[in-house]
Amino acid sequence: MRLTLEQLNAAPQDEFTALLDGTYEHSPWIAREAWRRRPFASPAALKRAMTESVRAAGRDAQLALIRAHPELAGKAMVAKALTAESTHEQGAAGLTACTPEEFATLQRLNAEYGAKFGFPFILAVRGPRGLGLTRSAIIAAFERRLANHPDFEFAEALRNIHRIAEIRLDEKLGHVPALGNLVWDWAEELAQHSDPGYAEKGQLTVTYLTDAHRACAARLSAWMREECGFDSVEIDAVGNVVGVYYGTDREARRLLTGSHYDTVRNAGKHDGRLGILVAMACVREMHRRGRRLPFGIEVVAFAEEEGQRYKAVFLGSGALAGRFDPRWLDQKDADGITMGEAMTGAGLRVADIPKLARDASRYLGFVEAHIEQGPVLAGLDLPLGVVTSINGSVRYIVEIAGEASHAGTTPMDRRRDAAAAAAELVLYVERRAAAVPEVVGTVGVLDVPGGSSNVVPGRCRFTLDIRATTDAARDAAADDVRAELARVCARRGVSYSLEETLRQSAAPSDRAWQARWERAVAALGLPVHRMPSGAGHDAMKLHEIMPQAMLFVRGENAGISHNPLESTANDDIQLAVEAFQHLLLHLAEADE
Ligand code: HGY
Ligand code: MN
Ligand code: MN
């Protein structure tokens, strides 16, 4: 029997609790507590009320909740003593059809996990798309999480319990996150394209203008044209895919939105792409309803943001902001191919790049939906967040030159070891960044070119990535790191070169646009959580010429990103689409 929110909002506490029986395994107290927060404006608000009941219950009640869950393919399943919901879920995930080896592995993991943590391994086996994980994915997650810290696993167990409850509640309400499913499936399909050397390993890497990159552009263009009803779709001179959905007046000003479709190496499937696909889903819905707004919508899939193949970053959004630096064309990739050659080879008209600069007066502003890429929303059990500012960043490539010499015969006090010098600096970066809350510092690439195990490193190349919520904090940290580099090298008698490859100012959200995202999130029945962005985004490039603000979407696996574990649930994507739709419709009402 399908429940309705009206029915639940009107129900007395006992009836409400009974209607929601089974949402949380053997734990009716959660619905009973949540009842006090009625009325619920949306399924998201009801889910939030139940997570808040758990968050407020304290550790003992939370531990009891976790322990109320059965093991995966455990004794209760074998004895057919699972609840109806768990029977359905474990069955749908194939756990009732394990091979003898899988079954033995799961028993071993159950025993080891229970002995280490004192509670069962909890995983929403229906997965982020709700269709069910494979047994191999379940076992891989089990093996991986066995190594986690107990506190992390306690929190991760609760997050998975909320996801299990969310899927169960969706079914009770007949609530299908259809647009979340659409975007999730698009992201899966787009992730089929990956660069050689990664595709064979099942890894996602799409760097600028490779065949996989061009295939992504072609697929995004086709979807915009054939599935979403954009009025014009083109691939511009730097490889951005630009879709325009006209307003009631074709010449009306436009809302600019989008994100990037290139990726880091061995990436997740939603970084960048989510912001493109969420906007496309909104246009698709308007087109299907024959709806036009008083403004146009220009969705841009930016061709390059990560700076993986070439040193230049934010190349796609930079071109629109009129910040494309022609010197970038001479940058060479690892194979010695210049950016200009790669562009020409991809059929792009380099001469047209300056024409890509947008006239900001033709736009209302820029908005971008993006996965959070961090642990904050997951830690708060919130699906969405509103960005207040994007951290400023500065990046360098450093090369230290010492003297290669025999590892066996060179006395320790006679060495000019480039790697040891670099190692000192890596630890200094960590110490200096950790000393100031709003600063982060990373050495992401560390390499001894042509190194050998029996040779004292004569050269060492590494990157520096320093970020902060303000330019002043960023620059103070960068100054200190450069000064330490000079001191370490002088003391060790080695030389160094340092090249700045990126300097991006902090980008505070435009107040009016941030408020539009806040109103949209609140309209979904969710608390509004404001937060800075530690990651850089295309929005910070458009920030240079027009007002901007961003919406963050929670990540699974505690929000990990730039990692194949990056994952976003269909229900959270659905909420991002609904928030975007709310922003569009209220902008239209204000405009009319
Ligand atoms: O590095 C960043 O912050 C972004 O993912 N390019
Ligand atoms: Mn990224
Ligand atoms: Mn990104």
Coordinates of C-alpha atoms and ligand atoms in Angstrom, one line a residue:
M1 CA 0.0 0.0 0.0
R2 CA 1.6 3.3 -1.1
L3 CA 1.9 5.9 1.6
T4 CA 1.5 9.7 1.1
L5 CA 3.0 12.5 2.9
E6 CA -0.5 13.9 3.7
Q7 CA -1.4 10.5 5.3
L8 CA 1.8 10.5 7.3
N9 CA 1.5 14.2 8.3
A10 CA -2.1 13.5 9.6
A11 CA -1.3 10.3 11.4
P12 CA -1.2 10.0 15.2
Q13 CA 2.2 9.0 16.5
D14 CA 1.4 5.3 16.9
E15 CA -0.1 5.0 13.4
F16 CA 2.8 7.1 11.9
T17 CA 5.3 4.7 13.5
A18 CA 3.4 1.6 12.3
L19 CA 3.1 3.0 8.7
L20 CA 6.9 3.5 8.6
D21 CA 7.7 0.1 10.2
G22 CA 10.7 -1.5 8.6
T23 CA 12.2 1.7 7.3
Y24 CA 15.0 1.3 9.9
E25 CA 15.8 -2.3 10.7
H26 CA 14.1 -3.4 14.0
S27 CA 14.2 0.3 15.2
P28 CA 10.7 1.8 15.2
W29 CA 12.0 4.4 17.7
I30 CA 13.4 6.5 14.9
A31 CA 10.1 7.0 13.1
R32 CA 8.4 7.6 16.5
E33 CA 10.9 10.3 17.3
A34 CA 10.7 11.8 13.8
W35 CA 6.9 12.2 14.1
R36 CA 7.6 15.1 16.5
R37 CA 9.1 17.1 13.5
R38 CA 6.0 16.8 11.3
P39 CA 4.6 18.2 9.1
F40 CA 7.0 17.0 6.3
A41 CA 7.0 19.2 3.2
S42 CA 8.8 16.5 1.1
P43 CA 10.2 13.0 1.2
A44 CA 13.6 14.7 1.7
A45 CA 12.3 16.5 4.8
L46 CA 10.9 13.2 6.2
K47 CA 14.2 11.5 5.6
R48 CA 16.0 14.4 7.2
A49 CA 13.8 14.2 10.3
M50 CA 14.7 10.5 10.7
T51 CA 18.4 11.1 10.3
E52 CA 18.1 13.9 12.9
S53 CA 16.4 11.4 15.3
V54 CA 19.4 9.1 14.9
R55 CA 21.9 11.9 15.2
A56 CA 20.2 13.2 18.4
A57 CA 20.0 9.7 19.9
G58 CA 23.5 9.4 21.2
R59 CA 26.1 6.7 20.6
D60 CA 24.5 3.9 22.6
A61 CA 21.3 4.1 20.6
Q62 CA 23.2 4.4 17.4
L63 CA 25.3 1.3 18.2
A64 CA 22.1 -0.6 19.0
L65 CA 20.7 0.5 15.6
I66 CA 23.8 -0.7 13.8
R67 CA 23.7 -4.0 15.8
A68 CA 20.1 -4.5 14.9
H69 CA 21.2 -5.2 11.3
P70 CA 22.0 -8.7 10.0
E71 CA 25.4 -9.7 8.6
L72 CA 25.6 -9.9 4.8
A73 CA 25.0 -13.5 3.8
G74 CA 25.2 -14.3 7.4
K75 CA 23.5 -16.7 9.8
A76 CA 20.2 -14.9 9.7
M77 CA 20.1 -15.1 5.9
V78 CA 21.0 -18.8 5.9
A79 CA 18.3 -19.4 8.6
K80 CA 15.9 -17.4 6.5
A81 CA 15.4 -15.2 9.6
L82 CA 15.9 -11.8 7.9
T83 CA 13.3 -9.1 7.8
A84 CA 11.3 -8.9 4.6
E85 CA 13.2 -5.8 3.6
S86 CA 16.6 -7.3 4.2
T87 CA 15.6 -10.5 2.5
H88 CA 14.6 -8.5 -0.6
E89 CA 17.8 -6.4 -0.5
Q90 CA 20.2 -9.3 0.1
G91 CA 18.4 -11.4 -2.5
A92 CA 18.4 -8.6 -5.1
A93 CA 22.2 -8.2 -4.6
G94 CA 22.7 -11.9 -5.3
L95 CA 23.8 -12.7 -1.8
T96 CA 21.5 -15.7 -1.6
A97 CA 23.3 -17.1 -4.7
C98 CA 27.0 -16.9 -3.6
T99 CA 29.5 -19.3 -4.9
P100 CA 31.0 -21.5 -2.2
E101 CA 34.1 -19.3 -2.4
E102 CA 32.1 -16.1 -2.1
F103 CA 30.1 -17.5 0.8
A104 CA 33.3 -18.5 2.6
T105 CA 34.9 -15.1 2.0
L106 CA 31.8 -13.3 3.4
Q107 CA 31.8 -15.6 6.5
R108 CA 35.5 -14.8 7.0
L109 CA 34.9 -11.1 6.5
N110 CA 31.9 -11.1 8.8
A111 CA 34.0 -12.7 11.5
E112 CA 37.0 -10.4 11.1
Y113 CA 34.8 -7.3 10.8
G114 CA 32.7 -8.2 13.9
A115 CA 35.9 -9.0 15.9
K116 CA 37.5 -5.7 15.0
F117 CA 34.6 -3.3 15.3
G118 CA 32.0 -5.1 17.5
F119 CA 29.2 -4.5 15.1
P120 CA 28.2 -6.0 11.7
F121 CA 29.4 -4.6 8.4
I122 CA 26.7 -2.3 7.0
L123 CA 26.4 -1.6 3.3
A124 CA 23.5 -0.3 1.3
V125 CA 23.7 -3.2 -1.2
R126 CA 21.1 -1.6 -3.4
G127 CA 23.9 0.9 -4.2
P128 CA 23.9 4.5 -5.4
R129 CA 21.5 3.8 -8.2
G130 CA 19.2 1.6 -6.2
L131 CA 19.5 -1.3 -8.6
G132 CA 21.8 -3.4 -6.4
L133 CA 25.6 -3.8 -6.2
T134 CA 27.3 -6.9 -7.6
R135 CA 28.6 -9.5 -5.2
S136 CA 32.2 -8.7 -6.3
A137 CA 31.6 -5.0 -5.5
I138 CA 30.1 -5.9 -2.1
I139 CA 33.0 -8.1 -1.2
A140 CA 35.5 -5.4 -2.4
A141 CA 33.8 -2.8 -0.3
F142 CA 33.9 -5.2 2.7
E143 CA 37.6 -6.0 2.3
R144 CA 38.4 -2.3 1.8
R145 CA 36.5 -1.0 4.8
L146 CA 37.9 -3.7 7.1
A147 CA 41.0 -1.6 7.1
N148 CA 39.3 1.6 8.3
H149 CA 39.5 3.2 11.7
P150 CA 36.7 2.2 14.1
D151 CA 35.3 5.7 14.3
F152 CA 35.1 6.0 10.5
E153 CA 33.4 2.7 10.2
F154 CA 30.8 3.6 13.0
A155 CA 29.9 6.8 11.0
E156 CA 30.0 4.9 7.7
A157 CA 27.7 2.2 9.0
L158 CA 25.2 4.9 10.0
R159 CA 25.5 6.6 6.6
N160 CA 24.7 3.3 4.9
I161 CA 21.8 2.7 7.3
H162 CA 20.3 6.1 6.3
R163 CA 20.8 5.2 2.6
I164 CA 19.1 1.8 3.2
A165 CA 16.2 3.6 4.9
E166 CA 16.0 6.2 2.1
I167 CA 15.5 3.5 -0.5
R168 CA 13.0 1.7 1.7
L169 CA 11.1 4.9 2.2
D170 CA 11.2 5.8 -1.5
E171 CA 9.4 2.5 -2.1
K172 CA 6.8 3.0 0.6
L173 CA 6.1 6.4 -0.9
G174 CA 6.3 5.4 -4.5
H175 CA 9.0 8.1 -4.8
V176 CA 11.2 7.4 -7.8
P177 CA 14.2 9.8 -8.3
A178 CA 13.7 9.6 -12.0
L179 CA 15.9 12.7 -12.9
G180 CA 18.5 11.5 -10.5
N181 CA 18.5 8.1 -12.3
L182 CA 18.7 9.9 -15.7
V183 CA 21.8 11.9 -14.7
W184 CA 23.4 8.9 -12.9
D185 CA 22.9 6.8 -16.0
W186 CA 24.3 9.5 -18.3
A187 CA 27.4 9.8 -16.1
E188 CA 27.8 6.0 -16.3
E189 CA 27.6 6.1 -20.0
L190 CA 30.0 9.0 -20.3
A191 CA 32.5 7.1 -18.1
Q192 CA 32.7 4.4 -20.8
H193 CA 35.2 6.7 -22.6
S194 CA 38.6 6.6 -21.1
D195 CA 42.2 7.2 -22.3
P196 CA 44.4 4.4 -23.3
G197 CA 46.4 2.9 -20.5
Y198 CA 43.5 3.5 -18.2
A199 CA 40.5 2.1 -20.0
E200 CA 42.2 -1.3 -20.1
K201 CA 42.4 -1.2 -16.3
G202 CA 38.8 -0.1 -15.9
Q203 CA 40.0 3.3 -14.8
L204 CA 38.5 6.6 -15.9
T205 CA 40.9 9.1 -17.3
V206 CA 39.8 11.7 -19.9
T207 CA 42.5 14.3 -20.6
Y208 CA 42.3 17.2 -23.0
L209 CA 41.6 16.3 -26.7
T210 CA 42.3 12.6 -26.5
D211 CA 40.1 10.3 -28.5
A212 CA 38.1 9.6 -25.3
H213 CA 37.8 13.3 -24.7
R214 CA 36.4 13.9 -28.2
A215 CA 34.1 10.9 -27.8
C216 CA 32.7 12.6 -24.6
A217 CA 32.2 15.8 -26.5
A218 CA 30.3 14.0 -29.3
R219 CA 28.1 12.1 -26.8
L220 CA 27.3 15.3 -24.8
S221 CA 26.4 17.1 -28.1
A222 CA 24.2 14.3 -29.2
W223 CA 22.4 14.1 -25.9
M224 CA 21.9 17.9 -25.8
R225 CA 20.5 17.8 -29.4
E226 CA 18.5 14.6 -29.4
E227 CA 17.4 14.1 -25.8
C228 CA 17.2 17.5 -24.3
G229 CA 15.9 19.8 -27.0
F230 CA 18.6 22.4 -26.9
D231 CA 18.0 25.0 -29.7
S232 CA 21.7 25.2 -30.7
V233 CA 24.6 22.9 -29.8
E234 CA 28.2 23.4 -30.9
I235 CA 31.7 22.5 -30.1
D236 CA 33.7 25.7 -29.8
A237 CA 37.4 26.5 -30.6
V238 CA 38.8 25.0 -27.4
G239 CA 36.5 22.0 -27.4
N240 CA 33.8 23.2 -25.0
V241 CA 30.4 21.7 -25.8
V242 CA 27.9 24.7 -25.7
G243 CA 24.2 24.1 -25.7
V244 CA 21.7 27.0 -25.7
Y245 CA 18.0 26.7 -24.8
Y246 CA 16.5 30.0 -25.9
G247 CA 14.2 32.1 -23.7
T248 CA 10.8 33.3 -24.9
D249 CA 12.8 36.0 -26.7
R250 CA 15.8 34.5 -28.5
E251 CA 17.8 37.6 -27.9
A252 CA 17.0 37.6 -24.1
R253 CA 20.0 37.6 -21.7
R254 CA 21.0 34.1 -20.6
L255 CA 21.9 32.2 -17.5
L256 CA 25.3 30.6 -17.9
T257 CA 25.9 27.2 -16.3
G258 CA 27.9 24.0 -16.6
S259 CA 31.1 22.4 -15.5
H260 CA 34.0 20.4 -16.9
Y261 CA 34.1 16.9 -18.6
D262 CA 37.8 16.3 -18.5
T263 CA 39.0 14.3 -15.5
V264 CA 42.1 13.6 -13.3
R265 CA 43.8 10.3 -13.8
N266 CA 41.9 7.3 -12.4
A267 CA 39.0 9.6 -11.5
G268 CA 35.5 9.3 -10.3
K269 CA 32.5 9.7 -12.6
H270 CA 30.8 12.8 -11.2
D271 CA 33.6 15.4 -10.7
G272 CA 32.6 18.1 -13.2
R273 CA 30.2 16.0 -15.2
L274 CA 27.4 16.2 -12.6
G275 CA 27.2 19.9 -13.1
I276 CA 26.8 19.5 -16.9
L277 CA 24.3 16.7 -16.7
V278 CA 22.1 18.2 -13.9
A279 CA 21.7 21.4 -16.1
M280 CA 21.0 19.3 -19.1
A281 CA 18.3 17.4 -17.2
C282 CA 16.6 20.7 -16.3
V283 CA 16.5 21.8 -19.9
R284 CA 15.2 18.4 -21.0
E285 CA 12.3 18.7 -18.5
M286 CA 11.5 22.3 -19.8
H287 CA 11.7 21.1 -23.4
R288 CA 9.4 18.1 -22.7
R289 CA 6.8 20.5 -21.2
G290 CA 7.3 23.1 -24.0
R291 CA 8.3 25.6 -21.3
R292 CA 10.3 28.7 -22.1
L293 CA 11.6 31.1 -19.5
P294 CA 12.1 34.9 -19.9
F295 CA 15.9 34.2 -20.2
G296 CA 18.0 31.8 -22.2
I297 CA 20.0 28.9 -20.6
E298 CA 23.5 28.3 -21.9
V299 CA 25.0 25.0 -20.6
V300 CA 28.7 24.6 -21.2
A301 CA 30.6 21.4 -20.9
F302 CA 34.0 22.8 -20.3
A303 CA 36.7 20.9 -22.2
E304 CA 39.6 21.3 -19.7
E305 CA 39.7 22.2 -16.0
E306 CA 42.0 19.8 -14.4
G307 CA 45.3 20.7 -16.1
Q308 CA 46.4 17.0 -16.5
R309 CA 47.7 16.8 -20.1
Y310 CA 49.0 20.4 -20.2
K311 CA 50.0 22.7 -17.3
A312 CA 47.2 25.2 -18.2
V313 CA 44.1 24.8 -16.0
F314 CA 40.6 26.1 -16.3
L315 CA 41.3 26.3 -20.0
G316 CA 37.7 25.9 -21.1
S317 CA 36.1 28.3 -18.7
G318 CA 39.1 30.6 -19.0
A319 CA 38.4 31.0 -22.8
L320 CA 34.9 32.1 -22.0
A321 CA 36.2 34.6 -19.4
G322 CA 38.6 36.0 -22.0
R323 CA 41.5 34.7 -20.1
F324 CA 43.0 32.2 -22.6
D325 CA 46.7 32.9 -22.8
P326 CA 48.1 32.2 -26.3
R327 CA 51.4 31.1 -24.8
W328 CA 49.5 28.0 -23.6
L329 CA 49.5 26.8 -27.2
D330 CA 53.2 26.1 -27.0
Q331 CA 52.9 24.0 -23.9
K332 CA 54.0 20.4 -24.6
D333 CA 52.4 17.2 -23.2
A334 CA 54.4 14.2 -22.1
D335 CA 54.8 13.1 -25.7
G336 CA 56.0 16.5 -26.9
I337 CA 52.8 17.4 -28.6
T338 CA 52.0 21.1 -28.2
M339 CA 48.5 22.2 -27.2
G340 CA 48.2 24.0 -30.5
E341 CA 49.0 20.9 -32.4
A342 CA 46.5 18.9 -30.4
M343 CA 43.8 21.5 -31.1
T344 CA 44.5 21.5 -34.8
G345 CA 44.6 17.7 -34.8
A346 CA 41.2 17.7 -33.1
G347 CA 39.8 20.0 -35.8
L348 CA 39.6 23.0 -33.6
R349 CA 40.1 26.5 -35.1
V350 CA 42.8 28.1 -32.8
A351 CA 42.3 31.4 -34.5
D352 CA 38.7 31.5 -33.2
I353 CA 39.7 31.2 -29.6
P354 CA 39.7 34.9 -28.8
K355 CA 36.1 35.1 -30.1
L356 CA 35.0 32.8 -27.3
A357 CA 35.2 35.6 -24.7
R358 CA 31.7 36.3 -23.4
D359 CA 30.2 39.7 -23.1
A360 CA 29.1 39.6 -19.5
S361 CA 26.3 42.1 -20.1
R362 CA 24.5 39.4 -22.1
Y363 CA 24.3 37.1 -19.0
L364 CA 22.4 37.1 -15.7
G365 CA 25.3 35.2 -14.0
F366 CA 26.9 31.8 -13.7
V367 CA 25.7 28.9 -11.5
E368 CA 27.4 25.5 -11.1
A369 CA 26.3 22.3 -9.4
H370 CA 29.2 20.1 -8.4
I371 CA 29.9 17.2 -6.1
E372 CA 31.4 18.5 -2.8
Q373 CA 34.5 16.4 -3.1
G374 CA 34.9 16.4 0.6
P375 CA 33.5 14.9 3.9
V376 CA 31.4 17.8 5.2
L377 CA 27.9 17.0 3.8
A378 CA 28.4 13.3 4.4
G379 CA 29.3 14.0 8.0
L380 CA 26.2 16.2 8.4
D381 CA 23.9 13.7 6.6
L382 CA 22.9 16.5 4.3
P383 CA 22.4 15.9 0.5
L384 CA 23.0 19.5 -0.6
G385 CA 25.2 22.5 0.5
V386 CA 25.5 26.1 -0.7
V387 CA 29.0 27.4 -1.5
T388 CA 30.0 30.7 0.2
S389 CA 33.4 31.0 -1.4
I390 CA 35.9 29.0 -3.5
N391 CA 39.4 28.8 -2.1
G392 CA 42.2 30.7 -3.9
S393 CA 45.1 28.6 -5.0
V394 CA 48.6 28.8 -6.3
R395 CA 50.5 25.9 -8.0
Y396 CA 54.2 25.4 -8.8
I397 CA 56.4 22.9 -10.5
V398 CA 59.7 22.6 -8.7
E399 CA 62.9 20.9 -9.8
I400 CA 65.8 20.3 -7.4
A401 CA 69.2 19.6 -8.9
G402 CA 71.8 17.9 -6.8
E403 CA 74.4 15.4 -7.9
A404 CA 73.8 11.8 -8.9
S405 CA 76.4 9.5 -7.3
H406 CA 77.0 5.9 -6.3
A407 CA 74.6 4.9 -3.5
G408 CA 77.2 2.6 -2.1
T409 CA 80.3 4.6 -2.1
T410 CA 79.1 8.2 -1.5
P411 CA 79.6 9.0 2.2
M412 CA 76.4 10.3 3.8
D413 CA 78.0 13.7 4.6
R414 CA 79.2 14.1 1.0
R415 CA 75.9 13.8 -0.8
R416 CA 73.8 16.3 -2.8
D417 CA 70.6 14.3 -2.7
A418 CA 67.8 16.1 -4.5
A419 CA 65.1 13.7 -3.3
A420 CA 66.1 14.1 0.4
A421 CA 65.9 17.9 -0.1
A422 CA 62.4 17.5 -1.6
A423 CA 61.4 15.2 1.2
E424 CA 62.2 17.9 3.7
L425 CA 60.0 20.3 1.8
V426 CA 57.1 17.9 1.6
L427 CA 57.0 17.7 5.4
Y428 CA 57.4 21.4 5.7
V429 CA 54.4 22.0 3.4
E430 CA 52.4 19.6 5.6
R431 CA 53.5 21.4 8.8
R432 CA 52.9 24.9 7.5
A433 CA 49.5 24.2 6.0
A434 CA 48.3 22.3 9.1
A435 CA 49.3 25.3 11.3
V436 CA 46.6 27.5 9.8
P437 CA 43.0 26.2 9.6
E438 CA 42.0 27.9 6.3
V439 CA 45.1 26.7 4.4
V440 CA 45.8 23.4 2.7
G441 CA 49.1 22.3 1.0
T442 CA 49.8 19.3 -1.2
V443 CA 52.7 17.8 -3.0
G444 CA 50.7 15.7 -5.5
V445 CA 53.5 14.7 -7.9
L446 CA 57.0 13.7 -6.6
D447 CA 59.4 12.1 -9.1
V448 CA 63.1 11.2 -9.5
P449 CA 63.4 11.4 -13.3
G450 CA 65.5 8.5 -14.5
G451 CA 66.2 7.4 -11.0
S452 CA 67.8 4.1 -10.0
S453 CA 67.8 2.3 -6.7
N454 CA 71.6 2.4 -6.4
V455 CA 72.1 6.0 -7.4
V456 CA 71.8 9.0 -5.1
P457 CA 69.1 11.2 -6.8
G458 CA 70.6 14.0 -8.7
R459 CA 67.2 15.5 -9.7
C460 CA 63.8 15.6 -8.2
R461 CA 60.7 17.2 -9.6
F462 CA 57.6 17.8 -7.6
T463 CA 54.4 20.0 -7.7
L464 CA 53.1 22.3 -5.0
D465 CA 49.4 23.1 -4.6
I466 CA 48.7 25.7 -1.9
R467 CA 45.1 26.9 -1.2
A468 CA 43.3 29.1 1.3
T469 CA 39.9 30.8 1.8
T470 CA 41.6 34.2 1.3
D471 CA 44.4 35.3 -1.1
A472 CA 46.3 36.8 1.8
A473 CA 46.5 33.4 3.7
R474 CA 47.3 31.7 0.4
D475 CA 50.2 34.1 -0.4
A476 CA 51.6 34.0 3.2
A477 CA 51.8 30.2 3.0
A478 CA 53.3 30.3 -0.4
D479 CA 55.9 32.8 0.6
D480 CA 56.9 30.7 3.6
V481 CA 57.2 27.5 1.5
R482 CA 59.4 29.2 -1.1
A483 CA 61.6 30.6 1.7
E484 CA 61.9 27.2 3.2
L485 CA 62.8 25.7 -0.2
A486 CA 65.6 28.2 -0.5
R487 CA 66.9 27.4 3.0
V488 CA 66.8 23.6 2.5
C489 CA 68.6 23.8 -0.8
A490 CA 71.3 26.2 0.4
R491 CA 72.0 24.0 3.4
R492 CA 72.2 20.9 1.2
G493 CA 74.2 22.5 -1.5
V494 CA 71.6 21.7 -4.2
S495 CA 70.0 24.2 -6.6
Y496 CA 66.3 24.5 -7.7
S497 CA 64.0 26.0 -10.2
L498 CA 60.4 26.9 -9.4
E499 CA 57.7 27.7 -12.0
E500 CA 54.3 29.0 -11.1
T501 CA 51.7 27.2 -13.1
L502 CA 48.5 28.6 -11.6
R503 CA 47.4 31.5 -9.5
Q504 CA 43.7 31.7 -8.9
S505 CA 42.1 34.2 -6.6
A506 CA 39.5 33.2 -4.0
A507 CA 36.1 33.6 -5.4
P508 CA 33.3 34.6 -2.9
S509 CA 29.8 33.7 -4.1
D510 CA 27.6 36.5 -5.3
R511 CA 25.2 37.2 -2.5
A512 CA 22.1 37.3 -4.7
W513 CA 23.0 34.0 -6.5
Q514 CA 24.0 32.3 -3.2
A515 CA 20.6 33.3 -1.8
R516 CA 18.9 31.8 -4.9
W517 CA 20.6 28.5 -4.1
E518 CA 19.7 28.8 -0.4
R519 CA 16.0 29.4 -1.2
A520 CA 16.0 26.4 -3.6
V521 CA 17.5 24.1 -1.0
A522 CA 15.1 25.3 1.7
A523 CA 12.2 24.8 -0.7
L524 CA 13.1 21.1 -0.8
G525 CA 12.4 20.9 2.9
L526 CA 16.1 20.7 3.7
P527 CA 18.3 22.7 6.1
V528 CA 20.6 25.2 4.3
H529 CA 24.2 24.5 5.0
R530 CA 26.7 27.1 3.8
M531 CA 30.3 26.1 3.2
P532 CA 33.5 27.1 1.4
S533 CA 34.9 25.1 -1.4
G534 CA 38.4 23.6 -0.9
A535 CA 38.4 22.5 -4.6
G536 CA 38.8 24.9 -7.5
H537 CA 35.9 25.1 -10.0
D538 CA 35.1 26.7 -13.3
A539 CA 32.9 29.1 -11.4
M540 CA 36.0 30.8 -10.1
K541 CA 37.0 31.6 -13.7
L542 CA 33.6 33.0 -14.6
H543 CA 33.7 34.9 -11.3
E544 CA 36.2 37.2 -13.0
I545 CA 33.6 38.5 -15.4
M546 CA 30.1 37.8 -13.9
P547 CA 28.3 37.0 -10.6
Q548 CA 28.4 33.3 -9.6
A549 CA 27.4 30.8 -7.0
M550 CA 27.6 27.1 -6.6
L551 CA 25.5 24.2 -5.2
F552 CA 27.3 21.2 -3.7
V553 CA 26.0 17.6 -3.8
R554 CA 27.0 15.1 -1.1
G555 CA 29.4 12.3 -2.1
E556 CA 29.2 8.7 -0.8
N557 CA 32.2 7.0 0.8
A558 CA 32.6 10.1 3.0
G559 CA 32.8 12.4 0.0
I560 CA 36.1 11.0 -1.4
S561 CA 36.9 12.4 -4.9
H562 CA 39.7 12.4 -7.5
N563 CA 39.4 8.7 -6.7
P564 CA 37.4 5.9 -8.3
L565 CA 35.5 5.5 -5.0
E566 CA 33.8 8.9 -5.8
S567 CA 30.1 8.2 -5.9
T568 CA 26.8 10.1 -5.6
A569 CA 23.4 8.6 -4.9
N570 CA 20.5 9.0 -7.3
D571 CA 18.3 10.5 -4.6
D572 CA 20.9 13.2 -4.0
I573 CA 21.3 14.0 -7.7
Q574 CA 17.5 14.2 -7.9
L575 CA 17.5 16.8 -5.2
A576 CA 20.2 18.8 -7.1
V577 CA 18.0 18.8 -10.2
E578 CA 15.0 19.9 -8.2
A579 CA 17.0 22.7 -6.5
F580 CA 18.2 23.8 -10.0
Q581 CA 14.6 23.7 -11.3
H582 CA 13.5 25.8 -8.3
L583 CA 16.2 28.3 -9.0
L584 CA 15.3 28.6 -12.7
L585 CA 11.5 29.0 -12.0
H586 CA 12.0 31.6 -9.3
L587 CA 14.4 33.5 -11.5
A588 CA 11.8 33.4 -14.2
E589 CA 9.0 34.7 -11.8
A590 CA 11.3 37.5 -10.7
D591 CA 12.0 38.3 -14.3
E592 CA 8.4 38.3 -15.5
Ligands
HGY1 O1 42.1 20.8 -8.2 C1 40.9 21.2 -8.1 O2 40.6 21.8 -7.1 C2 39.9 20.9 -9.2 O3 39.5 19.6 -9.0 N1 40.5 21.1 -10.5
MN2 MN 38.6 17.8 -10.1
MN3 MN 35.7 19.5 -10.7

